[in-house]
Amino acid sequence: QVQLVESGGGLVQAGGSLRLSCEASGRTFRTNAMGWFRQAPGKEREFVAGISGISSTIRYADSVKGRFTVSRDNAQNMLYLQMNTLKPEDTAVYYCAASGVFGGVRTTPSDMDYWGKGTLVTVSS
């Protein structure tokens, strides 16, 4: 069974940094797009960052571009999100997701087939 497990969330002051990790097990996703989504209380789940199977295509939401960096290590089935210059509005549960087919970046939650349970990021002011 496919499993995605996020880690690295926590409490950080505005302007600080966190690095999120996602470990995939049960199958490999080396040719599949993966990404990060987030959901704040009372809000819809939204796209944060996505990366294609061989990291040739990367997409970011406008709200995080220039501050966040997504990367992957296919040999280890790991996905990362380096978050710098964090803002209180970044506070949310962050989810790792993977597409079930090969291809490029997906930016809508409905295009992703596998999800982690999330890790909470809280940015205080």
PDB file of C-alpha atoms in Angstrom:
ATOM      1  CA  GLN A   1       0.000   0.000   0.000  1.00  0.00           C
ATOM      2  CA  VAL A   2       1.257   3.469  -0.863  1.00  0.00           C
ATOM      3  CA  GLN A   3       2.111   5.681   2.054  1.00  0.00           C
ATOM      4  CA  LEU A   4       3.372   9.262   2.206  1.00  0.00           C
ATOM      5  CA  VAL A   5       4.611  10.598   5.519  1.00  0.00           C
ATOM      6  CA  GLU A   6       5.441  14.247   6.120  1.00  0.00           C
ATOM      7  CA  SER A   7       7.721  15.579   8.816  1.00  0.00           C
ATOM      8  CA  GLY A   8       9.444  18.795   9.804  1.00  0.00           C
ATOM      9  CA  GLY A   9       6.527  20.986  10.758  1.00  0.00           C
ATOM     10  CA  GLY A  10       6.507  23.023  13.906  1.00  0.00           C
ATOM     11  CA  LEU A  11       6.330  26.468  15.425  1.00  0.00           C
ATOM     12  CA  VAL A  12       8.550  29.205  14.054  1.00  0.00           C
ATOM     13  CA  GLN A  13       8.770  32.978  14.337  1.00  0.00           C
ATOM     14  CA  ALA A  14       7.934  35.144  11.353  1.00  0.00           C
ATOM     15  CA  GLY A  15      11.000  35.490   9.165  1.00  0.00           C
ATOM     16  CA  GLY A  16      12.311  32.096  10.173  1.00  0.00           C
ATOM     17  CA  SER A  17      12.770  28.896   8.209  1.00  0.00           C
ATOM     18  CA  LEU A  18      11.603  25.299   8.221  1.00  0.00           C
ATOM     19  CA  ARG A  19      12.354  22.308   6.030  1.00  0.00           C
ATOM     20  CA  LEU A  20       9.597  19.808   5.384  1.00  0.00           C
ATOM     21  CA  SER A  21      10.266  16.251   4.278  1.00  0.00           C
ATOM     22  CA  CYS A  22       8.034  13.624   2.720  1.00  0.00           C
ATOM     23  CA  GLU A  23       8.947   9.951   2.568  1.00  0.00           C
ATOM     24  CA  ALA A  24       7.135   7.697   0.129  1.00  0.00           C
ATOM     25  CA  SER A  25       6.848   3.950   0.614  1.00  0.00           C
ATOM     26  CA  GLY A  26       5.008   1.073  -1.026  1.00  0.00           C
ATOM     27  CA  ARG A  27       6.068   2.076  -4.508  1.00  0.00           C
ATOM     28  CA  THR A  28       8.450   4.447  -6.222  1.00  0.00           C
ATOM     29  CA  PHE A  29       7.486   7.781  -7.751  1.00  0.00           C
ATOM     30  CA  ARG A  30      10.610   8.503  -9.749  1.00  0.00           C
ATOM     31  CA  THR A  31       8.705   9.264 -12.951  1.00  0.00           C
ATOM     32  CA  ASN A  32       5.712  10.864 -11.286  1.00  0.00           C
ATOM     33  CA  ALA A  33       4.984  14.426 -10.340  1.00  0.00           C
ATOM     34  CA  MET A  34       4.905  15.239  -6.658  1.00  0.00           C
ATOM     35  CA  GLY A  35       4.010  18.348  -4.778  1.00  0.00           C
ATOM     36  CA  TRP A  36       3.098  20.191  -1.642  1.00  0.00           C
ATOM     37  CA  PHE A  37      -0.331  21.523  -0.807  1.00  0.00           C
ATOM     38  CA  ARG A  38      -1.541  23.302   2.290  1.00  0.00           C
ATOM     39  CA  GLN A  39      -4.807  23.894   4.062  1.00  0.00           C
ATOM     40  CA  ALA A  40      -5.504  26.573   6.642  1.00  0.00           C
ATOM     41  CA  PRO A  41      -8.503  26.387   8.983  1.00  0.00           C
ATOM     42  CA  GLY A  42     -11.711  27.132   7.105  1.00  0.00           C
ATOM     43  CA  LYS A  43      -9.908  27.290   3.775  1.00  0.00           C
ATOM     44  CA  GLU A  44      -9.720  25.067   0.718  1.00  0.00           C
ATOM     45  CA  ARG A  45      -6.632  23.018   0.109  1.00  0.00           C
ATOM     46  CA  GLU A  46      -4.289  24.960  -2.145  1.00  0.00           C
ATOM     47  CA  PHE A  47      -1.256  24.272  -4.266  1.00  0.00           C
ATOM     48  CA  VAL A  48       2.101  25.355  -2.873  1.00  0.00           C
ATOM     49  CA  ALA A  49       4.839  23.781  -4.986  1.00  0.00           C
ATOM     50  CA  GLY A  50       5.202  20.975  -7.497  1.00  0.00           C
ATOM     51  CA  ILE A  51       8.018  19.120  -9.192  1.00  0.00           C
ATOM     52  CA  SER A  52       8.157  16.693 -12.108  1.00  0.00           C
ATOM     53  CA  GLY A  53       9.686  13.230 -11.940  1.00  0.00           C
ATOM     54  CA  ILE A  54      13.216  14.227 -12.878  1.00  0.00           C
ATOM     55  CA  SER A  55      12.981  17.750 -11.446  1.00  0.00           C
ATOM     56  CA  SER A  56      12.980  19.325 -14.903  1.00  0.00           C
ATOM     57  CA  THR A  57       9.798  21.292 -14.227  1.00  0.00           C
ATOM     58  CA  ILE A  58       9.050  23.165 -11.027  1.00  0.00           C
ATOM     59  CA  ARG A  59       6.044  25.308 -10.195  1.00  0.00           C
ATOM     60  CA  TYR A  60       5.272  27.543  -7.235  1.00  0.00           C
ATOM     61  CA  ALA A  61       2.238  29.367  -6.044  1.00  0.00           C
ATOM     62  CA  ASP A  62       2.658  33.122  -6.357  1.00  0.00           C
ATOM     63  CA  SER A  63       2.303  33.469  -2.609  1.00  0.00           C
ATOM     64  CA  VAL A  64       5.466  31.453  -1.924  1.00  0.00           C
ATOM     65  CA  LYS A  65       7.610  32.087  -4.986  1.00  0.00           C
ATOM     66  CA  GLY A  66      11.026  33.402  -4.021  1.00  0.00           C
ATOM     67  CA  ARG A  67      10.703  32.084  -0.477  1.00  0.00           C
ATOM     68  CA  PHE A  68      10.109  28.335  -0.848  1.00  0.00           C
ATOM     69  CA  THR A  69      12.156  25.738  -2.699  1.00  0.00           C
ATOM     70  CA  VAL A  70      10.911  22.266  -3.618  1.00  0.00           C
ATOM     71  CA  SER A  71      13.277  19.402  -4.394  1.00  0.00           C
ATOM     72  CA  ARG A  72      13.281  15.625  -4.557  1.00  0.00           C
ATOM     73  CA  ASP A  73      15.640  12.709  -4.122  1.00  0.00           C
ATOM     74  CA  ASN A  74      14.273   9.902  -6.257  1.00  0.00           C
ATOM     75  CA  ALA A  75      16.825   7.353  -5.064  1.00  0.00           C
ATOM     76  CA  GLN A  76      15.425   7.769  -1.558  1.00  0.00           C
ATOM     77  CA  ASN A  77      11.824   8.459  -2.573  1.00  0.00           C
ATOM     78  CA  MET A  78      11.973  11.744  -0.704  1.00  0.00           C
ATOM     79  CA  LEU A  79      10.367  15.107  -1.360  1.00  0.00           C
ATOM     80  CA  TYR A  80      11.426  18.306   0.381  1.00  0.00           C
ATOM     81  CA  LEU A  81      10.175  21.819   0.870  1.00  0.00           C
ATOM     82  CA  GLN A  82      12.578  24.433   2.147  1.00  0.00           C
ATOM     83  CA  MET A  83      10.584  27.347   3.510  1.00  0.00           C
ATOM     84  CA  ASN A  84      12.348  30.639   4.182  1.00  0.00           C
ATOM     85  CA  THR A  85      11.134  34.052   5.288  1.00  0.00           C
ATOM     86  CA  LEU A  86       8.012  32.503   6.728  1.00  0.00           C
ATOM     87  CA  LYS A  87       4.959  34.660   7.294  1.00  0.00           C
ATOM     88  CA  PRO A  88       1.986  34.187   9.622  1.00  0.00           C
ATOM     89  CA  GLU A  89      -0.200  33.600   6.560  1.00  0.00           C
ATOM     90  CA  ASP A  90       1.886  30.502   5.803  1.00  0.00           C
ATOM     91  CA  THR A  91       0.337  28.841   8.846  1.00  0.00           C
ATOM     92  CA  ALA A  92      -1.421  25.688   7.673  1.00  0.00           C
ATOM     93  CA  VAL A  93      -1.286  21.934   7.555  1.00  0.00           C
ATOM     94  CA  TYR A  94       1.101  21.029   4.768  1.00  0.00           C
ATOM     95  CA  TYR A  95       0.434  17.899   2.732  1.00  0.00           C
ATOM     96  CA  CYS A  96       2.706  15.872   0.523  1.00  0.00           C
ATOM     97  CA  ALA A  97       1.053  14.435  -2.588  1.00  0.00           C
ATOM     98  CA  ALA A  98       1.969  12.275  -5.560  1.00  0.00           C
ATOM     99  CA  SER A  99       0.443  11.584  -8.948  1.00  0.00           C
ATOM    100  CA  GLY A 100      -0.350   7.975  -9.820  1.00  0.00           C
ATOM    101  CA  VAL A 101       0.899   8.338 -13.394  1.00  0.00           C
ATOM    102  CA  PHE A 102       4.016   9.640 -15.039  1.00  0.00           C
ATOM    103  CA  GLY A 103       4.079  13.193 -16.245  1.00  0.00           C
ATOM    104  CA  GLY A 104       4.679  16.799 -15.378  1.00  0.00           C
ATOM    105  CA  VAL A 105       3.645  18.977 -12.506  1.00  0.00           C
ATOM    106  CA  ARG A 106       0.070  18.919 -11.275  1.00  0.00           C
ATOM    107  CA  THR A 107      -1.261  22.010  -9.517  1.00  0.00           C
ATOM    108  CA  THR A 108      -4.773  20.987  -8.492  1.00  0.00           C
ATOM    109  CA  PRO A 109      -5.542  18.633  -5.608  1.00  0.00           C
ATOM    110  CA  SER A 110      -7.863  16.518  -7.769  1.00  0.00           C
ATOM    111  CA  ASP A 111      -4.942  15.603 -10.031  1.00  0.00           C
ATOM    112  CA  MET A 112      -3.042  13.986  -7.183  1.00  0.00           C
ATOM    113  CA  ASP A 113      -3.703  10.369  -6.265  1.00  0.00           C
ATOM    114  CA  TYR A 114      -1.806   9.807  -3.030  1.00  0.00           C
ATOM    115  CA  TRP A 115      -1.677  11.991   0.044  1.00  0.00           C
ATOM    116  CA  GLY A 116       0.095  12.148   3.341  1.00  0.00           C
ATOM    117  CA  LYS A 117      -1.708  13.003   6.544  1.00  0.00           C
ATOM    118  CA  GLY A 118      -0.040  16.388   6.827  1.00  0.00           C
ATOM    119  CA  THR A 119       2.316  18.246   9.109  1.00  0.00           C
ATOM    120  CA  LEU A 120       1.363  21.444  10.895  1.00  0.00           C
ATOM    121  CA  VAL A 121       3.344  24.618  10.313  1.00  0.00           C
ATOM    122  CA  THR A 122       2.605  27.504  12.657  1.00  0.00           C
ATOM    123  CA  VAL A 123       4.232  30.884  12.094  1.00  0.00           C
ATOM    124  CA  SER A 124       3.931  33.362  14.929  1.00  0.00           C
ATOM    125  CA  SER A 125       4.277  37.127  14.731  1.00  0.00           C
TER     126      SER A 125
END
